[in-house]
GROMACS .gro file of C-alpha atoms in nm:
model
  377
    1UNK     CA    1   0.360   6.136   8.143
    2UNK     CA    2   0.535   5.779   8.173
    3UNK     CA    3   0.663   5.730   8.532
    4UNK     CA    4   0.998   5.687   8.359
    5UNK     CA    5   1.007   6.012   8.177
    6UNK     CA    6   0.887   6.221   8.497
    7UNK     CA    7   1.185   6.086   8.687
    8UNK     CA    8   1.437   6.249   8.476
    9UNK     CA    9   1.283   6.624   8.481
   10UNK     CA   10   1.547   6.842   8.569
   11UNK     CA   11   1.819   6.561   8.576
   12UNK     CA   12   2.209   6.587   8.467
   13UNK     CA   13   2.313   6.254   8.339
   14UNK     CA   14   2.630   6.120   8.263
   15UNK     CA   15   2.640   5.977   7.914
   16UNK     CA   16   2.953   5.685   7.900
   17UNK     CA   17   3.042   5.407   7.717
   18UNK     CA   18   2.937   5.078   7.907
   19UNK     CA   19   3.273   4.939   8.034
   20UNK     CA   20   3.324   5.305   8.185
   21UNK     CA   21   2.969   5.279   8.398
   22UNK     CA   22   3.081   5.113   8.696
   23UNK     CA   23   3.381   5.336   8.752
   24UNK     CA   24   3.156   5.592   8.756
   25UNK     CA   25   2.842   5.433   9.027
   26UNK     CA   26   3.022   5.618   9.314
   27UNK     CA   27   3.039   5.966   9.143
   28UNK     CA   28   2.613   5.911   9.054
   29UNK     CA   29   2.551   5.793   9.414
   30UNK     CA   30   2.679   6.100   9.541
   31UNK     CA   31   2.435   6.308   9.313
   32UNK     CA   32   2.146   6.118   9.261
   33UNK     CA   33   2.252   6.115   8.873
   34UNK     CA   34   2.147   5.867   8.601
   35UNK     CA   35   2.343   5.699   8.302
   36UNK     CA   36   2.317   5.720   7.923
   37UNK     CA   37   2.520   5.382   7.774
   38UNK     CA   38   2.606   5.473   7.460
   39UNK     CA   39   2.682   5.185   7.232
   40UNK     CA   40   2.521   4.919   7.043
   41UNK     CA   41   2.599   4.734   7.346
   42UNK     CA   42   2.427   4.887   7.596
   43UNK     CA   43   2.176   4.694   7.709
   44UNK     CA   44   2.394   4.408   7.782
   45UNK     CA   45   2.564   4.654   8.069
   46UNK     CA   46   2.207   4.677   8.221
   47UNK     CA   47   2.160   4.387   8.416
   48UNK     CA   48   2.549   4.428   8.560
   49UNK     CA   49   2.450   4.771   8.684
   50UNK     CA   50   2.134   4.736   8.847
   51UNK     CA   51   2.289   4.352   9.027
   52UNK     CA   52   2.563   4.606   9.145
   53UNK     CA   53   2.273   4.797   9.321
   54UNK     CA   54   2.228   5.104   9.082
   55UNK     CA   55   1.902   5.229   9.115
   56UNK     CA   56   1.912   5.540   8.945
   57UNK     CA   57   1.743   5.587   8.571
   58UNK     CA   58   1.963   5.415   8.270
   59UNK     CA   59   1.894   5.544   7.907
   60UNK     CA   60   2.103   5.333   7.620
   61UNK     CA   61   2.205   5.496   7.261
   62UNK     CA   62   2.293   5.297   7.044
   63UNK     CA   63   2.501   5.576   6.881
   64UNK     CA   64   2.369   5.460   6.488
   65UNK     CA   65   2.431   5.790   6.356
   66UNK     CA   66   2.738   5.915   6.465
   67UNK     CA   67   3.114   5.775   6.302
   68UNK     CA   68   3.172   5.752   5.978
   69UNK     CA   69   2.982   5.478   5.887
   70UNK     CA   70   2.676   5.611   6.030
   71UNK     CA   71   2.355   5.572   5.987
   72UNK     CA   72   2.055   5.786   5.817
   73UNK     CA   73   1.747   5.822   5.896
   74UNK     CA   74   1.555   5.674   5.590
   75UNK     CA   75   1.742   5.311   5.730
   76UNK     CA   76   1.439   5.347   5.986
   77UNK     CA   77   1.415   5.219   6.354
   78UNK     CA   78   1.417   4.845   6.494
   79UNK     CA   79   1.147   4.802   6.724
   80UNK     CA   80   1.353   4.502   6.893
   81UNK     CA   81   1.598   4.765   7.029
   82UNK     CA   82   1.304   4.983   7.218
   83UNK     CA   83   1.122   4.610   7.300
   84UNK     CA   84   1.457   4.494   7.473
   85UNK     CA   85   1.443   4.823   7.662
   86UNK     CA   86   1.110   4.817   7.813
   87UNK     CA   87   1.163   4.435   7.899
   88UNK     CA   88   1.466   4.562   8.089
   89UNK     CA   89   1.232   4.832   8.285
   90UNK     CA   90   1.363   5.101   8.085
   91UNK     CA   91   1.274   5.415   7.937
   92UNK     CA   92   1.341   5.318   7.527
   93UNK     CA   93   1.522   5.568   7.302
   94UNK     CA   94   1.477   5.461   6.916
   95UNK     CA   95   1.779   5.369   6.758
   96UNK     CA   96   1.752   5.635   6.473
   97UNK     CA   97   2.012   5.729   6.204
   98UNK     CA   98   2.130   6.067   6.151
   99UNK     CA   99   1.865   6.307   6.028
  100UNK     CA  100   2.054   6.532   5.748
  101UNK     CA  101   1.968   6.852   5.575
  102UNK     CA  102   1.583   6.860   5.437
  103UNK     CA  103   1.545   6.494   5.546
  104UNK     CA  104   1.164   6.562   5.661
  105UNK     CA  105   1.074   6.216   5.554
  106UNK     CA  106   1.351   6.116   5.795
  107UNK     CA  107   1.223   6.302   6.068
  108UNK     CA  108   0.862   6.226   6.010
  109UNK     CA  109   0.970   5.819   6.012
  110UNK     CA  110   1.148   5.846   6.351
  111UNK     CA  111   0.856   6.016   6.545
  112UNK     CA  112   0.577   5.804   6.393
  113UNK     CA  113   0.771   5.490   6.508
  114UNK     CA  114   0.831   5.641   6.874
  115UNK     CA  115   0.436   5.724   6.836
  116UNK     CA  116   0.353   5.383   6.732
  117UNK     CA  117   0.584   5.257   7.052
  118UNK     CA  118   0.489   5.222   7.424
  119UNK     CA  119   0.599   5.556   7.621
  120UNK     CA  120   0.918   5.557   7.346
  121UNK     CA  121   1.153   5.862   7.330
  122UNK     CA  122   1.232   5.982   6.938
  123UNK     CA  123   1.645   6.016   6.953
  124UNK     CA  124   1.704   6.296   6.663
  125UNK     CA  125   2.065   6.357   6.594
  126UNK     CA  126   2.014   6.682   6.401
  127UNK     CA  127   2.228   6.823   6.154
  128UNK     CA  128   2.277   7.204   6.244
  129UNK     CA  129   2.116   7.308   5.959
  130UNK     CA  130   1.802   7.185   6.160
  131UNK     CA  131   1.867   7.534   6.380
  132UNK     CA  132   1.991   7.704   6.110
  133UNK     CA  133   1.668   7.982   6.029
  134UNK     CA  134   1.361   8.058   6.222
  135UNK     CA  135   1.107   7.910   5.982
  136UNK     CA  136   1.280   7.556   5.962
  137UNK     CA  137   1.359   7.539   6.340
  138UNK     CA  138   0.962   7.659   6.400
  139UNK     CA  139   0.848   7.380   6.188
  140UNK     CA  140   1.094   7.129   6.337
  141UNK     CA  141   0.926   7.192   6.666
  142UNK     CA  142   0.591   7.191   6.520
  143UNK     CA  143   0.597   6.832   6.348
  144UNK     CA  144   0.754   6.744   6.732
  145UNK     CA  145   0.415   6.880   6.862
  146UNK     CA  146   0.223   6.709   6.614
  147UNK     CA  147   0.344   6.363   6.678
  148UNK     CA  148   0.323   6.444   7.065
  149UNK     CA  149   0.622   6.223   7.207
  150UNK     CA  150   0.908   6.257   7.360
  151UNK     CA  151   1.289   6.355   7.205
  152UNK     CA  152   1.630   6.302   7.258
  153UNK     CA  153   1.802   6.587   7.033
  154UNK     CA  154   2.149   6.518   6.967
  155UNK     CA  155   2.294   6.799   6.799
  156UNK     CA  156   2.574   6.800   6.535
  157UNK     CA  157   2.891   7.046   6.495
  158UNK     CA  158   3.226   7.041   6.376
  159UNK     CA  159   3.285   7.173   6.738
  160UNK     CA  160   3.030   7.366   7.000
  161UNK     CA  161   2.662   7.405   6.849
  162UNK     CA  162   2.654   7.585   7.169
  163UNK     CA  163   2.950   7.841   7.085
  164UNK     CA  164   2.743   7.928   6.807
  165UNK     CA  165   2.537   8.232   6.860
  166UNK     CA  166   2.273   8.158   6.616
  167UNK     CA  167   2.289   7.807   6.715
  168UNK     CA  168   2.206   7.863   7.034
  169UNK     CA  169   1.925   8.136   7.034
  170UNK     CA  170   1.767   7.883   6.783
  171UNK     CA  171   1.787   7.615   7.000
  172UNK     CA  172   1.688   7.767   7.342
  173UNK     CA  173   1.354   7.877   7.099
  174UNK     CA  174   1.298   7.529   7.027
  175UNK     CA  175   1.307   7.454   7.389
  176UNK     CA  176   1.052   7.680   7.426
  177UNK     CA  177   0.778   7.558   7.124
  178UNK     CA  178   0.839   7.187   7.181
  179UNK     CA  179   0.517   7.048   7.404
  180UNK     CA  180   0.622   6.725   7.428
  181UNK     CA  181   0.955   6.709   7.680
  182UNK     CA  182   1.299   6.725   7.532
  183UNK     CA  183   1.604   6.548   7.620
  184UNK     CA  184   1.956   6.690   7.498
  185UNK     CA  185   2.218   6.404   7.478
  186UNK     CA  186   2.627   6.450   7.437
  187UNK     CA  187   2.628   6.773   7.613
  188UNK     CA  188   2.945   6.964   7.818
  189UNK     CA  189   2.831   7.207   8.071
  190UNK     CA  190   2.596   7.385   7.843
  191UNK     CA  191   2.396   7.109   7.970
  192UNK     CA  192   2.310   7.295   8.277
  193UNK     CA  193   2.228   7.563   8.107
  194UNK     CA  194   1.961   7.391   7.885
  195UNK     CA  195   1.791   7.226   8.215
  196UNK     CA  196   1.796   7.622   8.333
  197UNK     CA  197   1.613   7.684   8.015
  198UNK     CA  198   1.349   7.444   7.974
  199UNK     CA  199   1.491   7.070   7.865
  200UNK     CA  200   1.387   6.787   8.043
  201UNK     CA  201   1.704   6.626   8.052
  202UNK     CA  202   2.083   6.670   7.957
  203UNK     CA  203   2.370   6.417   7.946
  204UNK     CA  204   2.720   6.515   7.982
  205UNK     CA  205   2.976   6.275   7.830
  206UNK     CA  206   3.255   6.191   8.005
  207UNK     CA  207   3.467   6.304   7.709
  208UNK     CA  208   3.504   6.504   7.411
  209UNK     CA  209   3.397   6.219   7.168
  210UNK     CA  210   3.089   6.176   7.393
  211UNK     CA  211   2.994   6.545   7.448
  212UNK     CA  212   2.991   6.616   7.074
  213UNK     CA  213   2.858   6.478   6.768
  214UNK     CA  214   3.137   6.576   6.495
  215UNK     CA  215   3.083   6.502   6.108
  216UNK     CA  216   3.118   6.195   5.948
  217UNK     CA  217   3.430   6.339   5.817
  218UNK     CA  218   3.575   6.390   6.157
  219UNK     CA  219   3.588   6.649   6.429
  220UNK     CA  220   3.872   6.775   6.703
  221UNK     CA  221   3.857   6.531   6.973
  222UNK     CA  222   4.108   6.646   7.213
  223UNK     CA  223   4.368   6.506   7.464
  224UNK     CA  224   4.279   6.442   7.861
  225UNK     CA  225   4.103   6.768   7.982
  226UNK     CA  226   3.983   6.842   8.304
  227UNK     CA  227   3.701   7.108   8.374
  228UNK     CA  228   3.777   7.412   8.568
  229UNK     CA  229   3.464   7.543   8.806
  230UNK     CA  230   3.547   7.887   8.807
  231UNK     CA  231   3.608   7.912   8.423
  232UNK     CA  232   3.355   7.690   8.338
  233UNK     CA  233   3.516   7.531   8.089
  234UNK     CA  234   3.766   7.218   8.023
  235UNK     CA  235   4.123   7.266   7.966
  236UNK     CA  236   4.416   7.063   7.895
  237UNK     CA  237   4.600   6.976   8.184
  238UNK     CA  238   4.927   7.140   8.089
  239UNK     CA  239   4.723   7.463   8.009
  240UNK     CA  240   4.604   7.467   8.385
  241UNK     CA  241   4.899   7.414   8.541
  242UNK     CA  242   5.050   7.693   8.336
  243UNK     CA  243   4.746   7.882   8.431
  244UNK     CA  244   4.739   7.795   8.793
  245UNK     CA  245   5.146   7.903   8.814
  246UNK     CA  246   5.098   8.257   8.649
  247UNK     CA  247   4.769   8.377   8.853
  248UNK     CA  248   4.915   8.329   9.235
  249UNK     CA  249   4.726   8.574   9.315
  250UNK     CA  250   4.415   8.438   9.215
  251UNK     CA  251   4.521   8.073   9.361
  252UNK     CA  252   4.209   8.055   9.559
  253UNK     CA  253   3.965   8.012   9.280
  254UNK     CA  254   4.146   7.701   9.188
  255UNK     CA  255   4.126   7.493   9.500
  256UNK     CA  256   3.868   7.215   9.440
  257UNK     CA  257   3.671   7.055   9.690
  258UNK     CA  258   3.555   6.744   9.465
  259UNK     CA  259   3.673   6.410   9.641
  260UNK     CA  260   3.931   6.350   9.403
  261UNK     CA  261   4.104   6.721   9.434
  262UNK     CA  262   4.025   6.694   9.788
  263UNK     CA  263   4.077   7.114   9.801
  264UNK     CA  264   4.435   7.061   9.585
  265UNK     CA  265   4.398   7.249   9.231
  266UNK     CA  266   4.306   6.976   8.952
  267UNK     CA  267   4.596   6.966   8.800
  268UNK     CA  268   4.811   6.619   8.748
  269UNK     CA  269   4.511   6.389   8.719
  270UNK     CA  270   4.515   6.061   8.496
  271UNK     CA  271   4.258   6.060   8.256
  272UNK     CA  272   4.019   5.846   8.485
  273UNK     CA  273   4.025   6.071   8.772
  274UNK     CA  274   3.974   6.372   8.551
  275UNK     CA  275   3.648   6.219   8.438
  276UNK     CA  276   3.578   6.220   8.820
  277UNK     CA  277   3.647   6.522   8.883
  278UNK     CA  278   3.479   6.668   8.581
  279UNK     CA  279   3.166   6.532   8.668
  280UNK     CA  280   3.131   6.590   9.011
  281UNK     CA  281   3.178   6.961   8.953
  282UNK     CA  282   2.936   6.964   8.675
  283UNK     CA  283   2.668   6.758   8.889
  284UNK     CA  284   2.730   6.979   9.174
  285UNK     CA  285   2.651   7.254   8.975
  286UNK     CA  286   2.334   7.140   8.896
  287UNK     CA  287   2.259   7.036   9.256
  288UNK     CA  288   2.285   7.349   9.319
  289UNK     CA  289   2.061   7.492   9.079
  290UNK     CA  290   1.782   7.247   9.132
  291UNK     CA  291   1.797   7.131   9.481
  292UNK     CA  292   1.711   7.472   9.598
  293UNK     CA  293   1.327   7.596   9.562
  294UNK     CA  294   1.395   7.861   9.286
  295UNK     CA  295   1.159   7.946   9.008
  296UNK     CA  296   1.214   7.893   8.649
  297UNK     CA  297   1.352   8.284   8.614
  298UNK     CA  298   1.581   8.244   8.881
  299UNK     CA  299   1.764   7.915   8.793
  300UNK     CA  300   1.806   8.086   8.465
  301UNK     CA  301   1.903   8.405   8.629
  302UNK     CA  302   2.162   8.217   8.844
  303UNK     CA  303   2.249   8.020   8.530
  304UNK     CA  304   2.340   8.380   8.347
  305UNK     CA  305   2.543   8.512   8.651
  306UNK     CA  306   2.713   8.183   8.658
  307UNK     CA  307   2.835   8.219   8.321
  308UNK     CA  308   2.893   8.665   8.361
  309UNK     CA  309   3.153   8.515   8.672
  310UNK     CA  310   3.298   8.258   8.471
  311UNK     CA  311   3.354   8.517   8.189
  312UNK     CA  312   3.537   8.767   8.463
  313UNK     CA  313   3.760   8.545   8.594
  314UNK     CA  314   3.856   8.416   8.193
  315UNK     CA  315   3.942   8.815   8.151
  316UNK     CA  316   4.214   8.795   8.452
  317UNK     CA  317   4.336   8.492   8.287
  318UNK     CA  318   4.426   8.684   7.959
  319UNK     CA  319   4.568   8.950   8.141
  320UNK     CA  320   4.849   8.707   8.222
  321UNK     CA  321   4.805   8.429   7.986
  322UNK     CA  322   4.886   8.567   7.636
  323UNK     CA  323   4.635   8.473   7.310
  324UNK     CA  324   4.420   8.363   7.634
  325UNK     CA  325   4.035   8.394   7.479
  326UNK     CA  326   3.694   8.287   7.697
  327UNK     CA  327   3.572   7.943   7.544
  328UNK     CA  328   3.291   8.022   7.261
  329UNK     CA  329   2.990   7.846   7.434
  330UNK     CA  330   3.064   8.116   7.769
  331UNK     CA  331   3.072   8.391   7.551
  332UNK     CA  332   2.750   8.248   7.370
  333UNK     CA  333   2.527   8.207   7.650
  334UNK     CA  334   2.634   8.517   7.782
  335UNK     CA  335   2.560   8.683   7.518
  336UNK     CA  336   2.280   8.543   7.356
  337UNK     CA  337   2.018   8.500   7.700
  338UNK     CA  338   1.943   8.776   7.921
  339UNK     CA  339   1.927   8.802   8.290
  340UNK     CA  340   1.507   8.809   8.380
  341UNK     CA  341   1.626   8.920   8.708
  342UNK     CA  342   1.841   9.159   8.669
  343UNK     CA  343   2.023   9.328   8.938
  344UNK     CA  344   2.084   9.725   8.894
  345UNK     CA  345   2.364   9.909   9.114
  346UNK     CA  346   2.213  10.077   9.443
  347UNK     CA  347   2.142  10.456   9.362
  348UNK     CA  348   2.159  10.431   8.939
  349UNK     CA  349   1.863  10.465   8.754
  350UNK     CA  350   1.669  10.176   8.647
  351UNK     CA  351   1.551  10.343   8.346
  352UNK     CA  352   1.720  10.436   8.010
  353UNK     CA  353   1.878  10.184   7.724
  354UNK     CA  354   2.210  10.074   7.963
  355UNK     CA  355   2.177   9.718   8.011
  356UNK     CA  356   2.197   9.644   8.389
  357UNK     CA  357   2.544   9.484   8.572
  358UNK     CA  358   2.477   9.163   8.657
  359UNK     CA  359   2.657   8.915   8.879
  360UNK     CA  360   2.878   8.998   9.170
  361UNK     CA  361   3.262   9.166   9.167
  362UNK     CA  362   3.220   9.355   8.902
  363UNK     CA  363   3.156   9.027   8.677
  364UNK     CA  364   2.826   9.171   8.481
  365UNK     CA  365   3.065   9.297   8.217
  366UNK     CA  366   2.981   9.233   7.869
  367UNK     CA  367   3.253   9.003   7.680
  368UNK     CA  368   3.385   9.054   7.390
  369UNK     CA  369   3.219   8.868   7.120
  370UNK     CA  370   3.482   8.632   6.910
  371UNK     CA  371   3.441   8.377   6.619
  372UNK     CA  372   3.357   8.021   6.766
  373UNK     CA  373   3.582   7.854   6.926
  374UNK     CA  374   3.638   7.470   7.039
  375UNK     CA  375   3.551   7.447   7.450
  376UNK     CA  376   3.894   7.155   7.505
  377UNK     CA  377   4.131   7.406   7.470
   0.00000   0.00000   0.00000
């Protein structure tokens, strides 16, 4: 495996446009955490970022299939773009177009010119019908395998592929047939989950138009959110601090200790320090996941309590919050991955067809299930 590749295994990165990047060096020098540029101009940010001392990996997009006037596939790859790249000691991503419904050819042209490339990395911005039946997403990963290099999947929906539940269970079994490592760009937290279940990477964006890739007709990029730890999920700021004044009695779970909350709620942030704040949460969840010597079952059994807590603390929400619902990609991966370590209550039988409570608190309960539902709310 390329040097540059085996660096990122197991890393959250923090996918931005360039003139964002060096607002951001303090937040990655705190975690260790690399940078996705997305733009055509990426590369020029580069040599700014590693004069200012940043060390850490630096993947660049150039984002050709996402906007309206995106991109296909059958446009093919420059190899300048990857050539530029390597010159400046990067890892290269392909600049592919967006790979639509039945678009094999498509597909099949991006990974032969990352094969024909020097340690390249095939970016495939999927359309969800990609992940849409077994037999298609089997054969996805199987023409993956047969090329034998590396991916970058970006994955389109008109909001969460990862509130879907099909979506997801497809996805997390593509994970596990792909040989070659996979990447999985424009991410929110489900990121973390995907490192718990087998990706090589994950980039979060630093907002919603950079932590989705929405349909050439458009999608629902929200205002400013902020992400809330214990709901594990981002929120407007005027729904927290209506959520934060109606659950006094929950007040604790609010307190943040990221250096921008400095143990206040995160409530009244600009949009910049939101970003902050966002990210050090979500890399601190992953530091904690990764930095400790777990296996493979328990990062995703930690990964599934994470989510069963998050899921509790939602249901006290509603209980005072009225149309309150859990975000769609929480209900998902609850829902869709099971516990490999499950815990079962002192003195109840381990036997039988009851699933066993997970988590701590009471927290193991199932959730409802609901239709999908955007994670910005």
């Amino acid at each position: 495996m390329d040097a540059a590749l085996a660096v990122l295994s197991g890393r959250l990165l923090i996918q931005c446009r360039p003139a964002q990047a060096e607002t951001l060096l303090d937040v990655c020098a705190a975690h260790g955490a690399g940078i996705v540029l997305t733009g055509r101009s990426a590369t020029d940010a580069v040599k700014d970022l590693r004069e200012k001392g940043f060390d850490r990996p630096i993947l660049c997009d150039a984002e050709r299939y996402a906007g309206k006037r995106r991109v296909l596939a059958k446009a093919g790859t420059h190899p300048a773009w990857c050539r530029e790249q390597r010159k400046l000691g990067l890892l290269p991503l392909t600049d592919s177009g967006y790979l639509a419904a039945r678009d094999w050819t498509g597909l099949r042209g991006i990974l032969l010119a990352a094969a024909r490339k020097p340690s390249a990395v095939a970016t495939l911005p999927l359309s969800p019908w990609w992940f849409g039946s077994g037999p298609i997403t089997a054969a996805l990963a199987e023409e993956i395998n047969r090329h034998g290099v590396p991916v970058a999947v970006v994955l389109e929906h008109r909001s969460d592929p990862f509130g879907v539940h099909k979506l997801l269970r497809a996805f997390l079994r593509f994970l596990a047939d792909c040989a070659p490592p996979v990447l999985v760009l424009r991410c929110d937290i489900s990121a973390v989950g995907l490192l718990c279940h087998g990706a090589h990477a994950a980039a979060v964006g630093t907002r919603s138009s950079l932590r989705h890739l929405y349909p050439a007709s458009g999608g629902h990029p929200g205002g400013t959110s902020v992400f809330v730890p214990r709901l594990l999920s981002y929120h407007r700021l005027e729904t927290c601090a209506k959520v934060f004044e109606r659950t006094p009695e929950i007040e604790q779970l609010w307190t943040c200790p990221c250096p921008v909350c400095e143990d206040q709620a995160p409530s009244g942030l600009d949009r910049s320090s939101a970003v902050r704040h966002d990210l050090d949460r979500q890399l601190a969840l992953r530091d904690e996941l990764f930095r400790r010597r777990l296996t493979a079952e328990q990062r995703r059994s930690s990964w599934h309590e994470t989510c069963s807590h998050a899921g509790y603390v939602h249901r006290q929400v509603a209980e005072v919050v009225r149309g309150w619902k859990e975000p769609a990609n929480l209900r998902a991966w609850y829902r869709v991955t099971e516990d490999p370590l499950p815990r079962t209550i002192p003195g109840q039988p381990t036997s039988g067809t009851a699933r066993p409570r997970t988590g701590t608190s009471g927290t193991g309960r199932r959730a409802d299930e609901h239709g999908a539902r955007r994670s910005d709310t």
